[in-house]
Amino acid sequence: MLIELAAAKLSSIKPDDLPGQLRRFARFAPSKRAKPAAAPLRAELTNNPAFRQQIAELVSAGLPLAAAVADGKPPADASPGEVAALAYLTRPDNWRHLVQAAGEREMQLAAEAEVRGRIARAEQRAAAAEHDRAIAERDAEKLRVELAEMRSEVEHLRRQHRSVTKEIREVKRRERKLSDALSSERGRLRQATDDHEAERQELSSRLNDTLQALERSRRGARDARAFHESRMWLLLETISGAAQGLRRELALEPAEDSPADFIADMEDARPRGNGYAQTARALNADDPIRLDELLALPRAHLIVDGYNVTKGGWGELTLEQQRARLGRGLSGLAAQSGAEVTVVYDGAERLSGVQQPRGVRVLFSRKGQTADEVICALVRGEPNGRPVVVISSDKEVADGTRRNGAYPLSSDTLRRRLMRA
């Protein structure tokens, strides 16, 4: 109360007469001045008697209670706070007693107000309790009704629960049955998937094999075409050479013998005696001149069974020496005749680094294959009409190559021809 009364009068004092720390608060509104100015204002009222006296005069002006407090006889119904504040400011002789009495009165009024408040609150609580009791009785009655309804509903729910439980058990049973069926179906599906994947892989493998076979077939077709074109070219070359030879032959004297005589002599098919005279051109089967005549044919091809020749005549030499001796002889024969020369050896004793004689094709049979088989394949690969001469003393080779249009001669024929060279 004291601070509020003093703060309200700050604006009534000239700024120059106010203490320095209170001047700024004088500009505040009276209702907003007491709280921020409380500390400096309390200090000035305590320590500055002149300022306190000035505030007391301003507060006492127009207040009848101020005169009564100054006389030391405030009214009994006066506010204890105002009495204490005026007594502190005006400082009558018994101001301390007035302040103390005002404090005690304030405490008494506060205690009486507290008692009255407690009584009022007790009465309010009693009324509220009575009201709550009435409401509780009504609620209890409602709850009893609701309880009966709920018991009926609970019984109904129990019956529903038993029915639902039975249905749940049935559903679980069906679920287990469906789960087992689903597991079985999944197993069959996995099996079908695995079978499908295996079949797909098998089909893919077959497709790859088919594609590879197709590619091999295509390559084989290309190779076969190249092979047949090579055969055709050789045949044409042979025919061309034969035609040129015929043209040269037409310029000679008429031959005494017919072509059949020559063929009979070359094949040694003419019988001895029985009315047939031996002509001057008849040759023995192993006569080297017959080999020269065959190699003189256009585009002639000489195929030699290597070891059949070397082992029959030079068996005391090593295989390497045998091959070298035969290679030198065949190289010279190829240079003299201009014929194509191929020598075939059995591959079981094949050596690496074998040198190719000039003008001679050296072949070795593969593992599991004989030189005779390679020779027969070479003969079958030549076109019909090309002169092919096979040197081998093997009767099966001679018969087989003769059936394929070749001219078989013995190994001794080639050895004698090489010795003559």
mmCIF file of N, CA, C and O in Angstrom, residues 225-247 297-300 381-387:
data_model
loop_
_atom_site.group_PDB
_atom_site.id
_atom_site.type_symbol
_atom_site.label_atom_id
_atom_site.label_comp_id
_atom_site.label_asym_id
_atom_site.label_seq_id
_atom_site.Cartn_x
_atom_site.Cartn_y
_atom_site.Cartn_z
ATOM 1 N N ARG A 225 31.810 -76.935 -100.901
ATOM 2 C CA ARG A 225 31.747 -76.167 -102.142
ATOM 3 C C ARG A 225 33.150 -75.836 -102.636
ATOM 4 O O ARG A 225 33.462 -75.978 -103.820
ATOM 5 N N ALA A 226 34.005 -75.373 -101.664
ATOM 6 C CA ALA A 226 35.388 -75.076 -102.051
ATOM 7 C C ALA A 226 36.092 -76.337 -102.554
ATOM 8 O O ALA A 226 36.864 -76.304 -103.521
ATOM 9 N N PHE A 227 35.782 -77.485 -101.851
ATOM 10 C CA PHE A 227 36.393 -78.753 -102.255
ATOM 11 C C PHE A 227 35.969 -79.140 -103.663
ATOM 12 O O PHE A 227 36.798 -79.513 -104.520
ATOM 13 N N HIS A 228 34.658 -79.052 -103.939
ATOM 14 C CA HIS A 228 34.164 -79.416 -105.275
ATOM 15 C C HIS A 228 34.661 -78.436 -106.331
ATOM 16 O O HIS A 228 34.968 -78.848 -107.459
ATOM 17 N N GLU A 229 34.744 -77.149 -105.955
ATOM 18 C CA GLU A 229 35.288 -76.183 -106.914
ATOM 19 C C GLU A 229 36.744 -76.503 -107.222
ATOM 20 O O GLU A 229 37.191 -76.378 -108.379
ATOM 21 N N SER A 230 37.489 -76.916 -106.159
ATOM 22 C CA SER A 230 38.887 -77.306 -106.405
ATOM 23 C C SER A 230 38.963 -78.517 -107.327
ATOM 24 O O SER A 230 39.782 -78.563 -108.256
ATOM 25 N N ARG A 231 38.097 -79.502 -107.058
ATOM 26 C CA ARG A 231 38.074 -80.692 -107.916
ATOM 27 C C ARG A 231 37.693 -80.312 -109.351
ATOM 28 O O ARG A 231 38.283 -80.812 -110.327
ATOM 29 N N MET A 232 36.703 -79.430 -109.466
ATOM 30 C CA MET A 232 36.267 -79.015 -110.802
ATOM 31 C C MET A 232 37.389 -78.282 -111.528
ATOM 32 O O MET A 232 37.633 -78.514 -112.719
ATOM 33 N N TRP A 233 38.103 -77.430 -110.769
ATOM 34 C CA TRP A 233 39.205 -76.687 -111.401
ATOM 35 C C TRP A 233 40.297 -77.647 -111.879
ATOM 36 O O TRP A 233 40.811 -77.539 -112.993
ATOM 37 N N LEU A 234 40.626 -78.637 -110.988
ATOM 38 C CA LEU A 234 41.641 -79.602 -111.387
ATOM 39 C C LEU A 234 41.191 -80.418 -112.593
ATOM 40 O O LEU A 234 41.978 -80.721 -113.509
ATOM 41 N N LEU A 235 39.887 -80.791 -112.601
ATOM 42 C CA LEU A 235 39.378 -81.561 -113.734
ATOM 43 C C LEU A 235 39.458 -80.752 -115.024
ATOM 44 O O LEU A 235 39.864 -81.258 -116.077
ATOM 45 N N LEU A 236 39.056 -79.469 -114.901
ATOM 46 C CA LEU A 236 39.134 -78.612 -116.083
ATOM 47 C C LEU A 236 40.569 -78.449 -116.539
ATOM 48 O O LEU A 236 40.864 -78.444 -117.748
ATOM 49 N N GLU A 237 41.486 -78.282 -115.559
ATOM 50 C CA GLU A 237 42.894 -78.177 -115.924
ATOM 51 C C GLU A 237 43.365 -79.464 -116.594
ATOM 52 O O GLU A 237 44.131 -79.448 -117.562
ATOM 53 N N THR A 238 42.892 -80.595 -116.027
ATOM 54 C CA THR A 238 43.289 -81.877 -116.613
ATOM 55 C C THR A 238 42.761 -82.021 -118.039
ATOM 56 O O THR A 238 43.479 -82.422 -118.965
ATOM 57 N N ILE A 239 41.491 -81.674 -118.217
ATOM 58 C CA ILE A 239 40.881 -81.764 -119.557
ATOM 59 C C ILE A 239 41.591 -80.828 -120.519
ATOM 60 O O ILE A 239 41.876 -81.171 -121.679
ATOM 61 N N SER A 240 41.900 -79.620 -119.992
ATOM 62 C CA SER A 240 42.590 -78.653 -120.855
ATOM 63 C C SER A 240 43.958 -79.181 -121.257
ATOM 64 O O SER A 240 44.364 -79.112 -122.421
ATOM 65 N N GLY A 241 44.680 -79.739 -120.252
ATOM 66 C CA GLY A 241 45.999 -80.297 -120.579
ATOM 67 C C GLY A 241 45.888 -81.473 -121.529
ATOM 68 O O GLY A 241 46.706 -81.650 -122.456
ATOM 69 N N ALA A 242 44.853 -82.309 -121.290
ATOM 70 C CA ALA A 242 44.661 -83.448 -122.182
ATOM 71 C C ALA A 242 44.352 -82.992 -123.600
ATOM 72 O O ALA A 242 44.844 -83.566 -124.599
ATOM 73 N N ALA A 243 43.532 -81.939 -123.713
ATOM 74 C CA ALA A 243 43.207 -81.429 -125.046
ATOM 75 C C ALA A 243 44.445 -80.896 -125.744
ATOM 76 O O ALA A 243 44.665 -81.121 -126.951
ATOM 77 N N GLN A 244 45.272 -80.170 -124.969
ATOM 78 C CA GLN A 244 46.510 -79.677 -125.572
ATOM 79 C C GLN A 244 47.407 -80.830 -126.000
ATOM 80 O O GLN A 244 48.055 -80.803 -127.060
ATOM 81 N N GLY A 245 47.447 -81.881 -125.123
ATOM 82 C CA GLY A 245 48.256 -83.057 -125.505
ATOM 83 C C GLY A 245 47.736 -83.726 -126.763
ATOM 84 O O GLY A 245 48.504 -84.159 -127.635
ATOM 85 N N LEU A 246 46.416 -83.803 -126.874
ATOM 86 C CA LEU A 246 45.820 -84.397 -128.073
ATOM 87 C C LEU A 246 46.154 -83.576 -129.314
ATOM 88 O O LEU A 246 46.427 -84.130 -130.399
ATOM 89 N N ARG A 247 46.116 -82.255 -129.126
ATOM 90 C CA ARG A 247 46.455 -81.427 -130.286
ATOM 91 C C ARG A 247 47.904 -81.671 -130.714
ATOM 92 O O ARG A 247 48.241 -81.695 -131.903
ATOM 93 N N LEU A 297 51.206 -87.494 -118.013
ATOM 94 C CA LEU A 297 49.836 -87.053 -118.311
ATOM 95 C C LEU A 297 49.575 -85.692 -117.671
ATOM 96 O O LEU A 297 50.132 -85.357 -116.625
ATOM 97 N N PRO A 298 48.713 -84.882 -118.293
ATOM 98 C CA PRO A 298 48.458 -83.537 -117.735
ATOM 99 C C PRO A 298 47.865 -83.615 -116.328
ATOM 100 O O PRO A 298 46.982 -84.423 -116.051
ATOM 101 N N ARG A 299 48.403 -82.776 -115.429
ATOM 102 C CA ARG A 299 47.891 -82.611 -114.071
ATOM 103 C C ARG A 299 47.901 -83.932 -113.313
ATOM 104 O O ARG A 299 47.014 -84.230 -112.515
ATOM 105 N N ALA A 300 48.913 -84.752 -113.500
ATOM 106 C CA ALA A 300 49.001 -86.039 -112.812
ATOM 107 C C ALA A 300 49.306 -85.830 -111.337
ATOM 108 O O ALA A 300 49.973 -84.853 -110.947
ATOM 109 N N GLY A 381 39.067 -88.088 -103.143
ATOM 110 C CA GLY A 381 38.884 -86.640 -103.248
ATOM 111 C C GLY A 381 39.213 -86.077 -104.618
ATOM 112 O O GLY A 381 38.879 -84.930 -104.906
ATOM 113 N N GLU A 382 39.881 -86.836 -105.446
ATOM 114 C CA GLU A 382 40.236 -86.323 -106.768
ATOM 115 C C GLU A 382 39.057 -86.431 -107.722
ATOM 116 O O GLU A 382 38.245 -87.362 -107.620
ATOM 117 N N PRO A 383 38.928 -85.497 -108.662
ATOM 118 C CA PRO A 383 37.818 -85.572 -109.630
ATOM 119 C C PRO A 383 38.032 -86.704 -110.614
ATOM 120 O O PRO A 383 39.165 -87.088 -110.932
ATOM 121 N N ASN A 384 36.910 -87.222 -111.080
ATOM 122 C CA ASN A 384 36.977 -88.279 -112.092
ATOM 123 C C ASN A 384 37.619 -87.723 -113.354
ATOM 124 O O ASN A 384 37.252 -86.638 -113.837
ATOM 125 N N GLY A 385 38.569 -88.490 -113.889
ATOM 126 C CA GLY A 385 39.250 -88.059 -115.107
ATOM 127 C C GLY A 385 40.652 -87.551 -114.857
ATOM 128 O O GLY A 385 41.447 -87.454 -115.799
ATOM 129 N N ARG A 386 40.987 -87.180 -113.615
ATOM 130 C CA ARG A 386 42.334 -86.724 -113.347
ATOM 131 C C ARG A 386 43.235 -87.949 -113.157
ATOM 132 O O ARG A 386 42.900 -88.868 -112.406
ATOM 133 N N PRO A 387 44.404 -87.995 -113.775
ATOM 134 C CA PRO A 387 45.308 -89.140 -113.610
ATOM 135 C C PRO A 387 45.926 -89.142 -112.221
ATOM 136 O O PRO A 387 46.623 -88.199 -111.842
#
